[in-house]
């Protein structure tokens, strides 16, 4: 290894050591930065990888007044200039009082963004979103036309989604319009063609995530990525970033010192319960919405518990290293930096990590 390479690795390890210390501090003094609101589980698509198993479902939903009361409380108890509201579902735009909720959040001064499939977005809808103060949006496009429609269970989803993205871009009032693609063992080969399409669009970034063993995806084990798939994907992303394109890997999983900081903007840190909290559709309080919902991961409910107290004094299951629990992590040279990986992919029945990229 030449001197440049030695310096790069030394610098990475210095950063990783600092990140490890910072993670330990967060366990004691968490910092709420992203607050997810799951407005509905209703969705006009039926994605095979959906962690929440959304679709044509019925579920309890908080009322407009309950959201207003909650948003008022968070503003009183926290510095909302440091918090982004992350609006999700289901498809959030299926909520009939969506603009009443988000208009109220905007009037209080919240910064907010949304995850959407964009099938309901046209020029008029984009303008309404801008008027309601939406700053950022991430739209899911999971393959070329046929693949995307098949994976999302809705014929025409690709065309409607792409038209929605273009309407958002044409509006010109949003800080960031992002496309997110979830890669599996089959659609990974479509990335070059997708890049050619997205490069011609004025998007802010292309975020590439990977199929995670959660929700409906657990029913499709053959579509999980192999280590070879991961390696090819990381090489692809690193190459694009070196060329100056705004392509990035999702926040999930420690990817090894070779790829850390090179395929996304900073180093891995699972923010569940330390940076991230969520309010589920029925008012339950949790960490990342991708985490399996069960008694030990649901920390309370905003209708019966004080959210501020819950944030400061509960979430203990999330404020520890998984590597201290999972016996497979014992003695691993990556344990200090990986901390056992992302909480959402933890098998909670056996307290073992389902995704490990050691040796990538």
mmCIF file of N, CA and C in Angstrom, residues 88-211:
data_model
loop_
_atom_site.group_PDB
_atom_site.id
_atom_site.type_symbol
_atom_site.label_atom_id
_atom_site.label_comp_id
_atom_site.label_asym_id
_atom_site.label_seq_id
_atom_site.Cartn_x
_atom_site.Cartn_y
_atom_site.Cartn_z
ATOM 1 N N UNK A 88 -44.473 9.533 6.213
ATOM 2 C CA UNK A 88 -44.474 8.275 5.473
ATOM 3 C C UNK A 88 -45.797 7.551 5.671
ATOM 4 N N UNK A 89 -45.899 6.372 5.077
ATOM 5 C CA UNK A 89 -47.099 5.549 5.166
ATOM 6 C C UNK A 89 -46.677 4.096 5.096
ATOM 7 N N UNK A 90 -47.484 3.330 4.344
ATOM 8 C CA UNK A 90 -48.396 3.594 3.279
ATOM 9 C C UNK A 90 -47.999 4.727 2.338
ATOM 10 N N UNK A 91 -48.990 5.138 1.575
ATOM 11 C CA UNK A 91 -48.824 6.310 0.725
ATOM 12 C C UNK A 91 -49.460 7.486 1.452
ATOM 13 N N UNK A 92 -48.646 8.429 1.956
ATOM 14 C CA UNK A 92 -49.181 9.513 2.786
ATOM 15 C C UNK A 92 -50.297 10.310 2.121
ATOM 16 N N UNK A 93 -50.230 10.466 0.804
ATOM 17 C CA UNK A 93 -51.204 11.306 0.117
ATOM 18 C C UNK A 93 -52.602 10.689 0.071
ATOM 19 N N UNK A 94 -52.738 9.441 0.503
ATOM 20 C CA UNK A 94 -54.061 8.826 0.595
ATOM 21 C C UNK A 94 -54.816 9.288 1.844
ATOM 22 N N UNK A 95 -54.096 9.929 2.733
ATOM 23 C CA UNK A 95 -54.739 10.467 3.935
ATOM 24 C C UNK A 95 -55.553 11.700 3.537
ATOM 25 N N UNK A 96 -56.866 11.690 3.795
ATOM 26 C CA UNK A 96 -57.752 12.749 3.303
ATOM 27 C C UNK A 96 -57.432 14.112 3.901
ATOM 28 N N UNK A 97 -56.962 14.133 5.158
ATOM 29 C CA UNK A 97 -56.636 15.406 5.788
ATOM 30 C C UNK A 97 -55.126 15.659 5.798
ATOM 31 N N UNK A 98 -54.441 15.088 4.821
ATOM 32 C CA UNK A 98 -52.985 15.232 4.725
ATOM 33 C C UNK A 98 -52.565 16.699 4.786
ATOM 34 N N UNK A 99 -53.191 17.536 3.983
ATOM 35 C CA UNK A 99 -52.753 18.927 3.901
ATOM 36 C C UNK A 99 -53.147 19.734 5.140
ATOM 37 N N UNK A 100 -54.168 19.318 5.852
ATOM 38 C CA UNK A 100 -54.480 19.962 7.111
ATOM 39 C C UNK A 100 -53.386 19.666 8.146
ATOM 40 N N UNK A 101 -52.954 18.398 8.192
ATOM 41 C CA UNK A 101 -51.898 18.013 9.133
ATOM 42 C C UNK A 101 -50.600 18.736 8.798
ATOM 43 N N UNK A 102 -50.186 18.651 7.534
ATOM 44 C CA UNK A 102 -48.889 19.194 7.178
ATOM 45 C C UNK A 102 -48.904 20.722 7.103
ATOM 46 N N UNK A 103 -50.049 21.284 6.761
ATOM 47 C CA UNK A 103 -50.156 22.733 6.808
ATOM 48 C C UNK A 103 -49.994 23.245 8.228
ATOM 49 N N UNK A 104 -50.559 22.517 9.203
ATOM 50 C CA UNK A 104 -50.406 22.909 10.602
ATOM 51 C C UNK A 104 -48.943 22.777 11.035
ATOM 52 N N UNK A 105 -48.295 21.666 10.653
ATOM 53 C CA UNK A 105 -46.880 21.492 10.983
ATOM 54 C C UNK A 105 -46.052 22.636 10.401
ATOM 55 N N UNK A 106 -46.363 23.007 9.179
ATOM 56 C CA UNK A 106 -45.647 24.099 8.532
ATOM 57 C C UNK A 106 -45.861 25.419 9.279
ATOM 58 N N UNK A 107 -47.083 25.655 9.741
ATOM 59 C CA UNK A 107 -47.381 26.898 10.456
ATOM 60 C C UNK A 107 -46.619 26.990 11.774
ATOM 61 N N UNK A 108 -46.273 25.830 12.353
ATOM 62 C CA UNK A 108 -45.497 25.808 13.594
ATOM 63 C C UNK A 108 -43.997 25.959 13.350
ATOM 64 N N UNK A 109 -43.593 25.859 12.101
ATOM 65 C CA UNK A 109 -42.182 26.026 11.777
ATOM 66 C C UNK A 109 -41.399 24.749 11.588
ATOM 67 N N UNK A 110 -42.089 23.619 11.473
ATOM 68 C CA UNK A 110 -41.397 22.352 11.268
ATOM 69 C C UNK A 110 -40.809 22.272 9.858
ATOM 70 N N UNK A 111 -39.624 21.690 9.770
ATOM 71 C CA UNK A 111 -39.026 21.287 8.501
ATOM 72 C C UNK A 111 -39.522 19.877 8.217
ATOM 73 N N UNK A 112 -40.099 19.652 7.027
ATOM 74 C CA UNK A 112 -40.613 18.305 6.784
ATOM 75 C C UNK A 112 -40.367 17.834 5.361
ATOM 76 N N UNK A 113 -40.224 16.524 5.255
ATOM 77 C CA UNK A 113 -40.066 15.861 3.972
ATOM 78 C C UNK A 113 -40.914 14.613 3.954
ATOM 79 N N UNK A 114 -40.980 13.972 2.809
ATOM 80 C CA UNK A 114 -41.917 12.855 2.655
ATOM 81 C C UNK A 114 -41.323 11.751 1.792
ATOM 82 N N UNK A 115 -41.749 10.541 2.079
ATOM 83 C CA UNK A 115 -41.495 9.392 1.218
ATOM 84 C C UNK A 115 -42.792 9.051 0.503
ATOM 85 N N UNK A 116 -42.743 8.884 -0.821
ATOM 86 C CA UNK A 116 -43.964 8.682 -1.600
ATOM 87 C C UNK A 116 -43.668 7.824 -2.814
ATOM 88 N N UNK A 117 -44.706 7.208 -3.372
ATOM 89 C CA UNK A 117 -44.518 6.519 -4.651
ATOM 90 C C UNK A 117 -44.809 7.452 -5.822
ATOM 91 N N UNK A 118 -45.275 8.670 -5.531
ATOM 92 C CA UNK A 118 -45.478 9.752 -6.511
ATOM 93 C C UNK A 118 -46.548 9.465 -7.549
ATOM 94 N N UNK A 119 -47.290 8.367 -7.412
ATOM 95 C CA UNK A 119 -48.305 8.054 -8.423
ATOM 96 C C UNK A 119 -49.483 9.023 -8.374
ATOM 97 N N UNK A 120 -49.642 9.742 -7.261
ATOM 98 C CA UNK A 120 -50.756 10.675 -7.098
ATOM 99 C C UNK A 120 -50.315 12.124 -7.300
ATOM 100 N N UNK A 121 -49.075 12.308 -7.726
ATOM 101 C CA UNK A 121 -48.541 13.659 -7.856
ATOM 102 C C UNK A 121 -48.596 14.129 -9.311
ATOM 103 N N UNK A 122 -49.242 15.241 -9.513
ATOM 104 C CA UNK A 122 -49.233 15.922 -10.803
ATOM 105 C C UNK A 122 -48.850 17.378 -10.539
ATOM 106 N N UNK A 123 -48.976 18.227 -11.536
ATOM 107 C CA UNK A 123 -48.565 19.631 -11.386
ATOM 108 C C UNK A 123 -49.307 20.310 -10.230
ATOM 109 N N UNK A 124 -50.618 20.075 -10.140
ATOM 110 C CA UNK A 124 -51.406 20.698 -9.082
ATOM 111 C C UNK A 124 -51.003 20.179 -7.709
ATOM 112 N N UNK A 125 -50.794 18.860 -7.592
ATOM 113 C CA UNK A 125 -50.414 18.285 -6.304
ATOM 114 C C UNK A 125 -49.030 18.776 -5.879
ATOM 115 N N UNK A 126 -48.109 18.895 -6.821
ATOM 116 C CA UNK A 126 -46.770 19.395 -6.502
ATOM 117 C C UNK A 126 -46.853 20.810 -5.943
ATOM 118 N N UNK A 127 -47.720 21.632 -6.526
ATOM 119 C CA UNK A 127 -47.860 23.001 -6.037
ATOM 120 C C UNK A 127 -48.452 23.021 -4.632
ATOM 121 N N UNK A 128 -49.415 22.145 -4.353
ATOM 122 C CA UNK A 128 -50.000 22.077 -3.018
ATOM 123 C C UNK A 128 -48.956 21.639 -1.985
ATOM 124 N N UNK A 129 -48.092 20.711 -2.365
ATOM 125 C CA UNK A 129 -47.025 20.270 -1.467
ATOM 126 C C UNK A 129 -46.053 21.411 -1.181
ATOM 127 N N UNK A 130 -45.750 22.195 -2.199
ATOM 128 C CA UNK A 130 -44.861 23.338 -2.012
ATOM 129 C C UNK A 130 -45.499 24.370 -1.081
ATOM 130 N N UNK A 131 -46.779 24.624 -1.265
ATOM 131 C CA UNK A 131 -47.480 25.595 -0.430
ATOM 132 C C UNK A 131 -47.552 25.144 1.023
ATOM 133 N N UNK A 132 -47.569 23.810 1.235
ATOM 134 C CA UNK A 132 -47.609 23.265 2.590
ATOM 135 C C UNK A 132 -46.231 23.192 3.231
ATOM 136 N N UNK A 133 -45.209 23.618 2.506
ATOM 137 C CA UNK A 133 -43.879 23.722 3.088
ATOM 138 C C UNK A 133 -42.986 22.516 2.947
ATOM 139 N N UNK A 134 -43.372 21.538 2.148
ATOM 140 C CA UNK A 134 -42.510 20.370 1.986
ATOM 141 C C UNK A 134 -41.167 20.779 1.402
ATOM 142 N N UNK A 135 -40.086 20.355 2.052
ATOM 143 C CA UNK A 135 -38.756 20.704 1.570
ATOM 144 C C UNK A 135 -38.110 19.630 0.733
ATOM 145 N N UNK A 136 -38.319 18.361 1.121
ATOM 146 C CA UNK A 136 -37.659 17.247 0.446
ATOM 147 C C UNK A 136 -38.649 16.126 0.206
ATOM 148 N N UNK A 137 -38.345 15.309 -0.787
ATOM 149 C CA UNK A 137 -39.170 14.134 -1.057
ATOM 150 C C UNK A 137 -38.291 13.044 -1.647
ATOM 151 N N UNK A 138 -38.557 11.810 -1.241
ATOM 152 C CA UNK A 138 -37.880 10.645 -1.805
ATOM 153 C C UNK A 138 -38.930 9.763 -2.458
ATOM 154 N N UNK A 139 -38.744 9.508 -3.739
ATOM 155 C CA UNK A 139 -39.704 8.733 -4.528
ATOM 156 C C UNK A 139 -39.079 7.397 -4.917
ATOM 157 N N UNK A 140 -39.837 6.336 -4.770
ATOM 158 C CA UNK A 140 -39.325 4.985 -5.023
ATOM 159 C C UNK A 140 -39.514 4.579 -6.478
ATOM 160 N N UNK A 141 -38.403 4.255 -7.123
ATOM 161 C CA UNK A 141 -38.410 3.642 -8.458
ATOM 162 C C UNK A 141 -37.502 2.425 -8.371
ATOM 163 N N UNK A 142 -38.081 1.231 -8.444
ATOM 164 C CA UNK A 142 -37.342 0.011 -8.115
ATOM 165 C C UNK A 142 -36.929 -0.833 -9.318
ATOM 166 N N UNK A 143 -36.915 -0.230 -10.484
ATOM 167 C CA UNK A 143 -36.483 -0.972 -11.666
ATOM 168 C C UNK A 143 -37.052 -0.308 -12.904
ATOM 169 N N UNK A 144 -36.768 -0.900 -14.035
ATOM 170 C CA UNK A 144 -37.362 -0.429 -15.275
ATOM 171 C C UNK A 144 -38.857 -0.715 -15.262
ATOM 172 N N UNK A 145 -39.573 -0.234 -16.250
ATOM 173 C CA UNK A 145 -41.041 -0.202 -16.221
ATOM 174 C C UNK A 145 -41.666 -1.533 -15.796
ATOM 175 N N UNK A 146 -41.334 -2.601 -16.486
ATOM 176 C CA UNK A 146 -41.966 -3.893 -16.189
ATOM 177 C C UNK A 146 -41.595 -4.386 -14.799
ATOM 178 N N UNK A 147 -40.326 -4.239 -14.445
ATOM 179 C CA UNK A 147 -39.864 -4.702 -13.137
ATOM 180 C C UNK A 147 -40.499 -3.905 -12.016
ATOM 181 N N UNK A 148 -40.499 -2.589 -12.154
ATOM 182 C CA UNK A 148 -41.070 -1.733 -11.120
ATOM 183 C C UNK A 148 -42.547 -2.056 -10.891
ATOM 184 N N UNK A 149 -43.306 -2.172 -11.962
ATOM 185 C CA UNK A 149 -44.739 -2.463 -11.824
ATOM 186 C C UNK A 149 -44.966 -3.809 -11.151
ATOM 187 N N UNK A 150 -44.133 -4.785 -11.513
ATOM 188 C CA UNK A 150 -44.294 -6.122 -10.926
ATOM 189 C C UNK A 150 -43.932 -6.113 -9.442
ATOM 190 N N UNK A 151 -42.832 -5.483 -9.079
ATOM 191 C CA UNK A 151 -42.401 -5.469 -7.680
ATOM 192 C C UNK A 151 -43.359 -4.679 -6.806
ATOM 193 N N UNK A 152 -44.040 -3.708 -7.410
ATOM 194 C CA UNK A 152 -44.916 -2.832 -6.633
ATOM 195 C C UNK A 152 -46.387 -3.211 -6.763
ATOM 196 N N UNK A 153 -46.670 -4.217 -7.542
ATOM 197 C CA UNK A 153 -48.022 -4.743 -7.584
ATOM 198 C C UNK A 153 -49.055 -3.796 -8.156
ATOM 199 N N UNK A 154 -48.624 -2.907 -9.077
ATOM 200 C CA UNK A 154 -49.564 -1.958 -9.671
ATOM 201 C C UNK A 154 -49.157 -1.674 -11.110
ATOM 202 N N UNK A 155 -49.986 -2.061 -12.036
ATOM 203 C CA UNK A 155 -49.702 -1.792 -13.436
ATOM 204 C C UNK A 155 -49.766 -0.282 -13.684
ATOM 205 N N UNK A 156 -48.763 0.232 -14.358
ATOM 206 C CA UNK A 156 -48.688 1.664 -14.634
ATOM 207 C C UNK A 156 -47.978 2.455 -13.553
ATOM 208 N N UNK A 157 -47.517 1.787 -12.496
ATOM 209 C CA UNK A 157 -46.878 2.490 -11.380
ATOM 210 C C UNK A 157 -45.629 3.240 -11.820
ATOM 211 N N UNK A 158 -44.851 2.636 -12.717
ATOM 212 C CA UNK A 158 -43.610 3.270 -13.173
ATOM 213 C C UNK A 158 -43.911 4.583 -13.889
ATOM 214 N N UNK A 159 -44.818 4.542 -14.845
ATOM 215 C CA UNK A 159 -45.126 5.748 -15.615
ATOM 216 C C UNK A 159 -45.714 6.836 -14.728
ATOM 217 N N UNK A 160 -46.613 6.463 -13.828
ATOM 218 C CA UNK A 160 -47.210 7.457 -12.933
ATOM 219 C C UNK A 160 -46.156 8.031 -11.980
ATOM 220 N N UNK A 161 -45.276 7.163 -11.476
ATOM 221 C CA UNK A 161 -44.236 7.628 -10.572
ATOM 222 C C UNK A 161 -43.258 8.576 -11.242
ATOM 223 N N UNK A 162 -42.843 8.225 -12.455
ATOM 224 C CA UNK A 162 -41.904 9.081 -13.188
ATOM 225 C C UNK A 162 -42.552 10.414 -13.549
ATOM 226 N N UNK A 163 -43.825 10.403 -13.904
ATOM 227 C CA UNK A 163 -44.526 11.653 -14.183
ATOM 228 C C UNK A 163 -44.616 12.511 -12.921
ATOM 229 N N UNK A 164 -44.820 11.856 -11.786
ATOM 230 C CA UNK A 164 -44.860 12.579 -10.521
ATOM 231 C C UNK A 164 -43.532 13.230 -10.197
ATOM 232 N N UNK A 165 -42.447 12.490 -10.414
ATOM 233 C CA UNK A 165 -41.107 13.048 -10.173
ATOM 234 C C UNK A 165 -40.875 14.276 -11.045
ATOM 235 N N UNK A 166 -41.247 14.169 -12.306
ATOM 236 C CA UNK A 166 -41.033 15.297 -13.217
ATOM 237 C C UNK A 166 -41.861 16.511 -12.798
ATOM 238 N N UNK A 167 -43.072 16.273 -12.304
ATOM 239 C CA UNK A 167 -43.901 17.381 -11.826
ATOM 240 C C UNK A 167 -43.244 18.074 -10.640
ATOM 241 N N UNK A 168 -42.624 17.297 -9.756
ATOM 242 C CA UNK A 168 -41.914 17.860 -8.604
ATOM 243 C C UNK A 168 -40.710 18.686 -9.050
ATOM 244 N N UNK A 169 -39.960 18.149 -10.013
ATOM 245 C CA UNK A 169 -38.796 18.866 -10.533
ATOM 246 C C UNK A 169 -39.226 20.158 -11.217
ATOM 247 N N UNK A 170 -40.253 20.062 -12.044
ATOM 248 C CA UNK A 170 -40.719 21.230 -12.792
ATOM 249 C C UNK A 170 -41.241 22.327 -11.872
ATOM 250 N N UNK A 171 -41.768 21.935 -10.719
ATOM 251 C CA UNK A 171 -42.273 22.931 -9.781
ATOM 252 C C UNK A 171 -41.157 23.868 -9.314
ATOM 253 N N UNK A 172 -39.989 23.294 -9.052
ATOM 254 C CA UNK A 172 -38.813 24.090 -8.748
ATOM 255 C C UNK A 172 -38.754 24.698 -7.362
ATOM 256 N N UNK A 173 -39.669 24.334 -6.479
ATOM 257 C CA UNK A 173 -39.701 24.967 -5.153
ATOM 258 C C UNK A 173 -39.214 24.048 -4.034
ATOM 259 N N UNK A 174 -38.741 22.853 -4.371
ATOM 260 C CA UNK A 174 -38.307 21.911 -3.346
ATOM 261 C C UNK A 174 -36.784 21.916 -3.225
ATOM 262 N N UNK A 175 -36.313 21.714 -1.997
ATOM 263 C CA UNK A 175 -34.875 21.713 -1.757
ATOM 264 C C UNK A 175 -34.187 20.497 -2.364
ATOM 265 N N UNK A 176 -34.892 19.375 -2.361
ATOM 266 C CA UNK A 176 -34.242 18.140 -2.805
ATOM 267 C C UNK A 176 -35.295 17.138 -3.263
ATOM 268 N N UNK A 177 -35.178 16.677 -4.485
ATOM 269 C CA UNK A 177 -36.029 15.600 -5.014
ATOM 270 C C UNK A 177 -35.127 14.391 -5.239
ATOM 271 N N UNK A 178 -35.370 13.341 -4.484
ATOM 272 C CA UNK A 178 -34.519 12.152 -4.512
ATOM 273 C C UNK A 178 -35.288 10.964 -5.074
ATOM 274 N N UNK A 179 -34.578 10.121 -5.792
ATOM 275 C CA UNK A 179 -35.123 8.821 -6.195
ATOM 276 C C UNK A 179 -34.446 7.751 -5.358
ATOM 277 N N UNK A 180 -35.245 6.839 -4.818
ATOM 278 C CA UNK A 180 -34.722 5.703 -4.059
ATOM 279 C C UNK A 180 -35.018 4.419 -4.812
ATOM 280 N N UNK A 181 -34.024 3.564 -4.919
ATOM 281 C CA UNK A 181 -34.185 2.260 -5.566
ATOM 282 C C UNK A 181 -33.778 1.164 -4.592
ATOM 283 N N UNK A 182 -34.669 0.203 -4.368
ATOM 284 C CA UNK A 182 -34.355 -0.947 -3.525
ATOM 285 C C UNK A 182 -33.884 -2.084 -4.438
ATOM 286 N N UNK A 183 -32.657 -2.501 -4.212
ATOM 287 C CA UNK A 183 -32.020 -3.493 -5.075
ATOM 288 C C UNK A 183 -32.181 -4.890 -4.495
ATOM 289 N N UNK A 184 -32.537 -5.842 -5.358
ATOM 290 C CA UNK A 184 -32.574 -7.243 -4.965
ATOM 291 C C UNK A 184 -31.713 -8.062 -5.930
ATOM 292 N N UNK A 185 -31.699 -9.366 -5.735
ATOM 293 C CA UNK A 185 -30.810 -10.233 -6.513
ATOM 294 C C UNK A 185 -31.135 -10.221 -8.003
ATOM 295 N N UNK A 186 -32.365 -9.872 -8.356
ATOM 296 C CA UNK A 186 -32.764 -9.874 -9.767
ATOM 297 C C UNK A 186 -32.629 -8.503 -10.426
ATOM 298 N N UNK A 187 -33.094 -7.450 -9.767
ATOM 299 C CA UNK A 187 -33.101 -6.148 -10.445
ATOM 300 C C UNK A 187 -31.771 -5.409 -10.393
ATOM 301 N N UNK A 188 -30.768 -5.965 -9.721
ATOM 302 C CA UNK A 188 -29.461 -5.310 -9.630
ATOM 303 C C UNK A 188 -28.865 -5.061 -11.016
ATOM 304 N N UNK A 189 -29.201 -5.908 -11.971
ATOM 305 C CA UNK A 189 -28.641 -5.755 -13.318
ATOM 306 C C UNK A 189 -29.269 -4.592 -14.088
ATOM 307 N N UNK A 190 -30.328 -4.004 -13.560
ATOM 308 C CA UNK A 190 -30.970 -2.889 -14.248
ATOM 309 C C UNK A 190 -30.412 -1.531 -13.836
ATOM 310 N N UNK A 191 -29.478 -1.519 -12.890
ATOM 311 C CA UNK A 191 -28.947 -0.241 -12.406
ATOM 312 C C UNK A 191 -28.320 0.609 -13.514
ATOM 313 N N UNK A 192 -27.508 0.049 -14.415
ATOM 314 C CA UNK A 192 -26.931 0.904 -15.467
ATOM 315 C C UNK A 192 -27.984 1.579 -16.338
ATOM 316 N N UNK A 193 -29.050 0.858 -16.686
ATOM 317 C CA UNK A 193 -30.097 1.460 -17.510
ATOM 318 C C UNK A 193 -30.876 2.517 -16.732
ATOM 319 N N UNK A 194 -31.101 2.250 -15.446
ATOM 320 C CA UNK A 194 -31.771 3.250 -14.622
ATOM 321 C C UNK A 194 -30.924 4.511 -14.510
ATOM 322 N N UNK A 195 -29.625 4.326 -14.376
ATOM 323 C CA UNK A 195 -28.733 5.488 -14.287
ATOM 324 C C UNK A 195 -28.843 6.350 -15.533
ATOM 325 N N UNK A 196 -28.885 5.731 -16.690
ATOM 326 C CA UNK A 196 -28.989 6.493 -17.942
ATOM 327 C C UNK A 196 -30.277 7.320 -17.968
ATOM 328 N N UNK A 197 -31.349 6.764 -17.413
ATOM 329 C CA UNK A 197 -32.624 7.491 -17.363
ATOM 330 C C UNK A 197 -32.557 8.633 -16.353
ATOM 331 N N UNK A 198 -32.072 8.328 -15.148
ATOM 332 C CA UNK A 198 -32.062 9.325 -14.080
ATOM 333 C C UNK A 198 -31.077 10.457 -14.360
ATOM 334 N N UNK A 199 -29.989 10.146 -15.065
ATOM 335 C CA UNK A 199 -28.981 11.171 -15.351
ATOM 336 C C UNK A 199 -29.575 12.320 -16.168
ATOM 337 N N UNK A 200 -30.584 12.013 -16.963
ATOM 338 C CA UNK A 200 -31.210 13.032 -17.812
ATOM 339 C C UNK A 200 -32.237 13.861 -17.038
ATOM 340 N N UNK A 201 -32.499 13.497 -15.789
ATOM 341 C CA UNK A 201 -33.472 14.207 -14.962
ATOM 342 C C UNK A 201 -32.726 15.059 -13.934
ATOM 343 N N UNK A 202 -33.300 16.153 -13.553
ATOM 344 C CA UNK A 202 -32.637 17.069 -12.627
ATOM 345 C C UNK A 202 -32.963 16.703 -11.178
ATOM 346 N N UNK A 203 -32.650 15.451 -10.797
ATOM 347 C CA UNK A 203 -32.900 15.021 -9.428
ATOM 348 C C UNK A 203 -31.734 15.441 -8.540
ATOM 349 N N UNK A 204 -32.015 15.524 -7.232
ATOM 350 C CA UNK A 204 -30.963 15.896 -6.305
ATOM 351 C C UNK A 204 -30.000 14.769 -6.029
ATOM 352 N N UNK A 205 -30.521 13.539 -5.931
ATOM 353 C CA UNK A 205 -29.663 12.392 -5.658
ATOM 354 C C UNK A 205 -30.399 11.107 -5.977
ATOM 355 N N UNK A 206 -29.617 10.048 -6.118
ATOM 356 C CA UNK A 206 -30.157 8.698 -6.308
ATOM 357 C C UNK A 206 -29.680 7.863 -5.132
ATOM 358 N N UNK A 207 -30.599 7.452 -4.301
ATOM 359 C CA UNK A 207 -30.279 6.667 -3.112
ATOM 360 C C UNK A 207 -30.575 5.203 -3.402
ATOM 361 N N UNK A 208 -29.573 4.369 -3.272
ATOM 362 C CA UNK A 208 -29.734 2.951 -3.544
ATOM 363 C C UNK A 208 -29.729 2.185 -2.225
ATOM 364 N N UNK A 209 -30.838 1.535 -1.951
ATOM 365 C CA UNK A 209 -30.939 0.690 -0.779
ATOM 366 C C UNK A 209 -30.928 -0.773 -1.192
ATOM 367 N N UNK A 210 -30.924 -1.640 -0.225
ATOM 368 C CA UNK A 210 -30.902 -3.074 -0.518
ATOM 369 C C UNK A 210 -32.091 -3.759 0.137
ATOM 370 N N UNK A 211 -32.539 -4.835 -0.477
ATOM 371 C CA UNK A 211 -33.655 -5.605 0.062
ATOM 372 C C UNK A 211 -33.291 -6.082 1.468
#
